[in-house]
Coordinates of N, CA and C in Angstrom, one line a residue:
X1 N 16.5 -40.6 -27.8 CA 15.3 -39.7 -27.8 C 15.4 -38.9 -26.4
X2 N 14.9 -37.7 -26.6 CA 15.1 -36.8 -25.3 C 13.6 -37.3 -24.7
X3 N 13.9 -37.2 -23.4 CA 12.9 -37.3 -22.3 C 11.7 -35.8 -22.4
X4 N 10.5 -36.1 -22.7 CA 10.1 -35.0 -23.0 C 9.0 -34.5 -21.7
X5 N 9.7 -34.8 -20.4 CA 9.1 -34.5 -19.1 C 10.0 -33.5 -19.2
X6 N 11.3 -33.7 -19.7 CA 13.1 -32.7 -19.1 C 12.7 -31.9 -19.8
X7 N 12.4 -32.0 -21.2 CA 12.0 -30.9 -22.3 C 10.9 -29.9 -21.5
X8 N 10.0 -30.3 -21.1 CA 8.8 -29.5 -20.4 C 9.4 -28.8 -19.5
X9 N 10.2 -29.5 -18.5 CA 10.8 -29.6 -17.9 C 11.7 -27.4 -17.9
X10 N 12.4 -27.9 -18.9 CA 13.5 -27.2 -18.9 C 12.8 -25.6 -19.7
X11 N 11.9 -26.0 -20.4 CA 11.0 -24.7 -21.4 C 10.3 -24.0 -20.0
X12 N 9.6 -24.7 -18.6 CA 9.2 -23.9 -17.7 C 10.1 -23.0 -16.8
X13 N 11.6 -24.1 -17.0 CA 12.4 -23.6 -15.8 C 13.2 -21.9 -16.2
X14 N 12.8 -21.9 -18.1 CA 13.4 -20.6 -18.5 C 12.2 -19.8 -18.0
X15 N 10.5 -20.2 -18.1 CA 10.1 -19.4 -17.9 C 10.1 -18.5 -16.4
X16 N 10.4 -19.3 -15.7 CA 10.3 -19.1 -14.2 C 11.8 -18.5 -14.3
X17 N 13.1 -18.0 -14.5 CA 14.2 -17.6 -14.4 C 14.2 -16.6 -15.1
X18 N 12.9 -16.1 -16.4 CA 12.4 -14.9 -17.0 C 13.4 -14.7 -17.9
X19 N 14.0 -15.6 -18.7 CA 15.1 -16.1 -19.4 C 15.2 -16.5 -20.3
X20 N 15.0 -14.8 -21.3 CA 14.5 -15.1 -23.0 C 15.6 -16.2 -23.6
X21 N 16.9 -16.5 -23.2 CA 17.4 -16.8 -24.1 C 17.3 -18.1 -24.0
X22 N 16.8 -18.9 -22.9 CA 17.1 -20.0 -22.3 C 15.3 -20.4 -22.7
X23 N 14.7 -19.6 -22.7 CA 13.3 -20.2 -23.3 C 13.7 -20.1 -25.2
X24 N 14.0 -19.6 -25.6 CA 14.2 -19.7 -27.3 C 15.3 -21.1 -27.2
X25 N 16.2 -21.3 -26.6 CA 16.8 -22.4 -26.6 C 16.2 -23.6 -26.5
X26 N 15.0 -23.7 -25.5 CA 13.6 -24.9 -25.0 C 12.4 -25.0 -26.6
X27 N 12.5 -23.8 -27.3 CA 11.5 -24.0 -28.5 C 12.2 -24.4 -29.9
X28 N 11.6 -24.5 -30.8 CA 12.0 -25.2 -32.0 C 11.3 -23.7 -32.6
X29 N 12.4 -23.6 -34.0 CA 12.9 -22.3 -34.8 C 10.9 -22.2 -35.3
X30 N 10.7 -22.6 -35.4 CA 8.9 -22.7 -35.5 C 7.6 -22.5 -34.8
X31 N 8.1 -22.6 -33.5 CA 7.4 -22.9 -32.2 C 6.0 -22.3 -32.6
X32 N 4.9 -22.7 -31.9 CA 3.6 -22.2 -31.9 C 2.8 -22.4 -30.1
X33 N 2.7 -20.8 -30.2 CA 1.9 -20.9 -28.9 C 0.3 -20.2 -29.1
X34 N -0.6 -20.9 -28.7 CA -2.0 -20.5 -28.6 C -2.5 -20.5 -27.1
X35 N -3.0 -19.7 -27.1 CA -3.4 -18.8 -25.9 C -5.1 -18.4 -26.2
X36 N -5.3 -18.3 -24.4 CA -7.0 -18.1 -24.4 C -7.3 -16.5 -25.1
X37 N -8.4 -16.4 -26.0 CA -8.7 -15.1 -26.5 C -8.5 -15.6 -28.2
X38 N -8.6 -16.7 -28.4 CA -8.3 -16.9 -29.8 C -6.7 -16.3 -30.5
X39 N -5.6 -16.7 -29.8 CA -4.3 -15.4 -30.0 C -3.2 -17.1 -30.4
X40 N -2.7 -16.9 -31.4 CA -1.7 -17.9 -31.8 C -1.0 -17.2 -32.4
X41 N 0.5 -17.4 -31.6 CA 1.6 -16.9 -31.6 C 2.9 -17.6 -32.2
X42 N 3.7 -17.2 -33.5 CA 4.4 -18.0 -34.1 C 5.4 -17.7 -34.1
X43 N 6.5 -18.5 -33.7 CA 8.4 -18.1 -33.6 C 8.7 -17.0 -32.5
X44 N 9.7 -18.4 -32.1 CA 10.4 -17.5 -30.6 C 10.3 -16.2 -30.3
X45 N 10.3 -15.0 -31.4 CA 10.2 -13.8 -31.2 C 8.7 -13.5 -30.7
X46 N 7.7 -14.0 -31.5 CA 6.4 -13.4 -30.7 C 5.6 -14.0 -29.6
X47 N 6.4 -15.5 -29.4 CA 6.3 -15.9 -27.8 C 7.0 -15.0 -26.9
X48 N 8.1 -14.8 -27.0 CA 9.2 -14.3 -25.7 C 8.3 -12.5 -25.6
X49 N 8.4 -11.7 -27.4 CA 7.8 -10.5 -26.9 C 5.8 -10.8 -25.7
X50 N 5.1 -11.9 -25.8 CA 3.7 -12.3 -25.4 C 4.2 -12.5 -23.9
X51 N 5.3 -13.0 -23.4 CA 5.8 -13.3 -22.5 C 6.9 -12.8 -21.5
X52 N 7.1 -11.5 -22.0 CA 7.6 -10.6 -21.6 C 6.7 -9.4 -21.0
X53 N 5.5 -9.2 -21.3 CA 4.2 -8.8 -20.9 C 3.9 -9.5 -20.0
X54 N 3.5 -10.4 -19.2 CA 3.6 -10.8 -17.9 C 4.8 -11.1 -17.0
X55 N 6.1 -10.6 -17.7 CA 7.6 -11.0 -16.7 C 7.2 -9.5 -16.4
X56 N 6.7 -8.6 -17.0 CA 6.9 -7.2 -16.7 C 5.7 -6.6 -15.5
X57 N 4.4 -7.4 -15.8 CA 3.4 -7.0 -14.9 C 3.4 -7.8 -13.5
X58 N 4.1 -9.0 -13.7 CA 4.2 -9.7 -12.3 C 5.7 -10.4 -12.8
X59 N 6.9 -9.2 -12.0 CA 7.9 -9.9 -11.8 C 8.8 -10.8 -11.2
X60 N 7.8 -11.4 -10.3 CA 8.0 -13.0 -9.9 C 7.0 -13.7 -9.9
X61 N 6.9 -13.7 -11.0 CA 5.7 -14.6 -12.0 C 6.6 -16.1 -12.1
X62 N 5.7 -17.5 -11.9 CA 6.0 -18.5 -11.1 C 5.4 -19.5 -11.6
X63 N 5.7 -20.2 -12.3 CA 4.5 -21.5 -12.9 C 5.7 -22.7 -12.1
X64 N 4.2 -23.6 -11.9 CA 4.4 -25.0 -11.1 C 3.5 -25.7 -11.6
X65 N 4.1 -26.8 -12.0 CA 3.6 -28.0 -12.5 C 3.2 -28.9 -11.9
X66 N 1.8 -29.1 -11.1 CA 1.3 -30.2 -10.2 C 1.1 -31.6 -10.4
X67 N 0.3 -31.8 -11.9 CA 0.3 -33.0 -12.5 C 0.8 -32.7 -13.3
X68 N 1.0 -33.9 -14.6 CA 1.6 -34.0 -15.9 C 1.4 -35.2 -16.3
X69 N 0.1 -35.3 -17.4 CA 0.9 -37.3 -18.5 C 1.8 -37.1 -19.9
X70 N 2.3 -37.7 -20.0 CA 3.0 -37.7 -21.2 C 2.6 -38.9 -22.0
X71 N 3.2 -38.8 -23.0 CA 2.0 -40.0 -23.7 C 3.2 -39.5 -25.3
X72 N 3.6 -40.7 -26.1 CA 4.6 -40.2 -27.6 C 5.2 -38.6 -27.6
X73 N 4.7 -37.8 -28.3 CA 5.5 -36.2 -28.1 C 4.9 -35.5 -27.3
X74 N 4.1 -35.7 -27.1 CA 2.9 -35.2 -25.9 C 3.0 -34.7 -24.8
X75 N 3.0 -34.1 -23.9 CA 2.7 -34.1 -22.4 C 1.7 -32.9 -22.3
X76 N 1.1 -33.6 -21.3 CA 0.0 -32.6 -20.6 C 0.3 -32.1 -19.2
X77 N 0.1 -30.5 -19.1 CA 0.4 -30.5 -17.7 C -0.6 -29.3 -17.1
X78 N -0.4 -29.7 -15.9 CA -2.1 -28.7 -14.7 C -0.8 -28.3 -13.8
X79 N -1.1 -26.8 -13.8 CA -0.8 -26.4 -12.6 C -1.1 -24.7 -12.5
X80 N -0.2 -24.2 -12.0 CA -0.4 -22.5 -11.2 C 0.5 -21.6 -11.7
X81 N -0.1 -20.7 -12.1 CA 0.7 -19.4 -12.1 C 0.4 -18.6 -11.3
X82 N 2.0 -17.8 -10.3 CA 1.7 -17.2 -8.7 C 2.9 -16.3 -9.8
X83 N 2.2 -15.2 -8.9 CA 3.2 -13.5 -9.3 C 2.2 -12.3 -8.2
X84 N 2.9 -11.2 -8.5 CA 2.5 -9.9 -7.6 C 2.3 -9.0 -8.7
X85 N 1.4 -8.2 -9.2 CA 1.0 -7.6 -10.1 C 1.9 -6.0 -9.5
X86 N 3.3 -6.0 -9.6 CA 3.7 -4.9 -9.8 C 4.2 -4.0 -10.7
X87 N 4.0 -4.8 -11.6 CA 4.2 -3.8 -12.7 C 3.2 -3.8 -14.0
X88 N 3.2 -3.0 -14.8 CA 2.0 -2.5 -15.7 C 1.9 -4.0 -16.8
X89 N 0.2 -4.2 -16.7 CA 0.2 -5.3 -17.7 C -0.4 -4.6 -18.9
X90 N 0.4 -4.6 -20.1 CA 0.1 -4.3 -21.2 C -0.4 -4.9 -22.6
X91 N -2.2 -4.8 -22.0 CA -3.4 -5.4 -23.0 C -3.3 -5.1 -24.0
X92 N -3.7 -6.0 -24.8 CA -4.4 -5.0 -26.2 C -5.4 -3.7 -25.9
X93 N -6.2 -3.6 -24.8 CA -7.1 -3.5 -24.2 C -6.5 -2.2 -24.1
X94 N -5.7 -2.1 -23.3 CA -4.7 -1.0 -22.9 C -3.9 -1.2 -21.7
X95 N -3.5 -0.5 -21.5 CA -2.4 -0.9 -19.7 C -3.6 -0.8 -18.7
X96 N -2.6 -1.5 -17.9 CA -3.5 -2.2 -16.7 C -2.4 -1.5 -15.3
X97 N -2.2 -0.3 -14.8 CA -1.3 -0.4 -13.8 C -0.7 -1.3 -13.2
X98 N 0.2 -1.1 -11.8 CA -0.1 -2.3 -11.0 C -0.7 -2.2 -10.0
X99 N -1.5 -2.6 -9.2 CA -2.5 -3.1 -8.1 C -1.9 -3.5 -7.2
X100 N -0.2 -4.6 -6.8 CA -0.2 -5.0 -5.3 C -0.7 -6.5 -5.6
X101 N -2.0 -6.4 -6.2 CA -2.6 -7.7 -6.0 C -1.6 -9.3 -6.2
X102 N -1.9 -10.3 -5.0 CA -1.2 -11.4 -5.4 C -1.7 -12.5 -6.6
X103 N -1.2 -12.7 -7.7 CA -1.9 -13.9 -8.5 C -1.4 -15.0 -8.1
X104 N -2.6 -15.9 -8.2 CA -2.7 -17.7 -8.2 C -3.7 -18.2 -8.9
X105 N -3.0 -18.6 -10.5 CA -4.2 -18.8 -11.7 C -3.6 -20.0 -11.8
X106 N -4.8 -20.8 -11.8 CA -4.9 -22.7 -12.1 C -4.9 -22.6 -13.7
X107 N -3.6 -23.3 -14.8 CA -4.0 -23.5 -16.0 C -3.3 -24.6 -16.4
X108 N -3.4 -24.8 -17.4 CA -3.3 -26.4 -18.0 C -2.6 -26.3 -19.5
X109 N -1.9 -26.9 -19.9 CA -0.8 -26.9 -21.2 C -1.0 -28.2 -21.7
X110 N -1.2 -28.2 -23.0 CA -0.1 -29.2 -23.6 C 0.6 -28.9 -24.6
X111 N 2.2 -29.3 -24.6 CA 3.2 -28.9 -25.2 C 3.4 -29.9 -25.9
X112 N 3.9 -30.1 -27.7 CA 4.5 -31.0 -27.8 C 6.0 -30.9 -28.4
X113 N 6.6 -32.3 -28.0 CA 8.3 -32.0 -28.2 C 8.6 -32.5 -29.3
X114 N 9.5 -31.9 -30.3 CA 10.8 -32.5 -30.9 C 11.6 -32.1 -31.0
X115 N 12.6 -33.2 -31.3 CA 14.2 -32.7 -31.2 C 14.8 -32.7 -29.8
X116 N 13.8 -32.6 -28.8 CA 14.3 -32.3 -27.4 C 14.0 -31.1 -27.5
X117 N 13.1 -30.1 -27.7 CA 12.2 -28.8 -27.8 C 11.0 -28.6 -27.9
X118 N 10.4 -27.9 -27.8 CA 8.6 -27.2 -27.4 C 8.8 -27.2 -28.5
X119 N 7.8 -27.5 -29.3 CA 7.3 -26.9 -30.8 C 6.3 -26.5 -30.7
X120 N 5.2 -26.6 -30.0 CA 3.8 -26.5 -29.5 C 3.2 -26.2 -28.4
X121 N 2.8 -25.5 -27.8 CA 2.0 -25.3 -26.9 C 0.8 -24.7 -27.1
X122 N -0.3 -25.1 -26.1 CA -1.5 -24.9 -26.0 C -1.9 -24.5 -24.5
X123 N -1.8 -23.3 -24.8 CA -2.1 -23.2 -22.9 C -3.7 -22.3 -22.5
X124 N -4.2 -22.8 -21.5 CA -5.6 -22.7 -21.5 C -5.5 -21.9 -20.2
X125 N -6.0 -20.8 -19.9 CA -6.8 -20.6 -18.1 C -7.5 -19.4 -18.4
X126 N -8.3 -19.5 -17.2 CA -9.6 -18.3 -17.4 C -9.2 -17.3 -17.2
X127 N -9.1 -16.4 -18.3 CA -9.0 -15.3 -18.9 C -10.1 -14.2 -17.3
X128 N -11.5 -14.5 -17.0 CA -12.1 -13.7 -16.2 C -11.4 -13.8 -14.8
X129 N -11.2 -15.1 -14.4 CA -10.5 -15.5 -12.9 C -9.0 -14.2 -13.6
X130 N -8.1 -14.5 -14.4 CA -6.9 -13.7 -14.2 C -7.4 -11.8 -14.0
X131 N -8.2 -11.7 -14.5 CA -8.9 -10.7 -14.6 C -9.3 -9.8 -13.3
X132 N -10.3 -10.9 -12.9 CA -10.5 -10.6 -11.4 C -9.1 -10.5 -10.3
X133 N -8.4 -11.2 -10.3 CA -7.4 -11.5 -9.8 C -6.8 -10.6 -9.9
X134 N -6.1 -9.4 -11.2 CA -5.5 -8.2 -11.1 C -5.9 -7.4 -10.9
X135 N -7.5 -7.2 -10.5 CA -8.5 -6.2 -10.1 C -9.4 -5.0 -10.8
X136 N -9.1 -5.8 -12.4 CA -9.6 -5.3 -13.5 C -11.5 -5.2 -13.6
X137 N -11.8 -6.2 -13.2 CA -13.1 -6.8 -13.0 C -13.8 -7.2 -11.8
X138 N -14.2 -6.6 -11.0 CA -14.7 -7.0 -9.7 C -15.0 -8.4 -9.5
X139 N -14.9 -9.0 -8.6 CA -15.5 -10.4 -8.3 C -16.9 -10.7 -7.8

């Protein structure tokens, strides 16, 4: 059985290296990702395109994993996303310029593994803090 800390492990390290192929490699042909705003996103393609929208607005966009339990396919994990809002974020909403502004958004996941792959994620952070933070919404 694969270690599903390495699994977590290895699906963040594509994200931080902005490395569509090496993150479709970390998910399973099914994957499901749900995101704050009621938005669940199904199969590698409409993760990587969801995720390519923040490699492009903050291109050294940075997640760190502070804690983490794991528990059967499970793991939970808290930590940070840090990036520089240089390039255009493209909402539903509409484009967002870039601002300069630095991000550091506290969010929290849980992913679960098979096979030695993400099948699932559930990632949570406040939607108004990222907001404020790109300078969309005053503080």
């Amino acid at each position: 059985m694969v270690d599903i800390v390495e699994a977590a492990q290895r699906h963040d390290d594509a994200f931080n290296a902005h490395d569509p192929e090496a993150r479709i490699a970390a998910m399973t042909p099914d994957t499901e990702l749900v995101v704050p705003g009621g938005i669940t996103l199904s199969g590698p393609e409409q993760v990587i395109a969801f995720l390519q929208v923040f490699w492009e607005a903050l291109p050294d966009a940075h997640i760190a994993a502070a804690n983490h339990v794991a528990a059967g396919d499970t793991i939970a994990l808290e930590g940070t996303l840090t990036g520089t809002h240089t390039g255009t974020f493209r909402a539903p909403q509409g484009d967002v310029p870039a601002t300069g502004n630095r991000i550091e958004l506290r969010a929290a996941a849980f992913k679960k593994i098979r096979d030695g792959r993400v099948a699932s994620e559930h990632l949570f952070f406040d939607q108004l803090d990222f907001l404020q933070q790109l300078g969309v919404i005053p503080r």
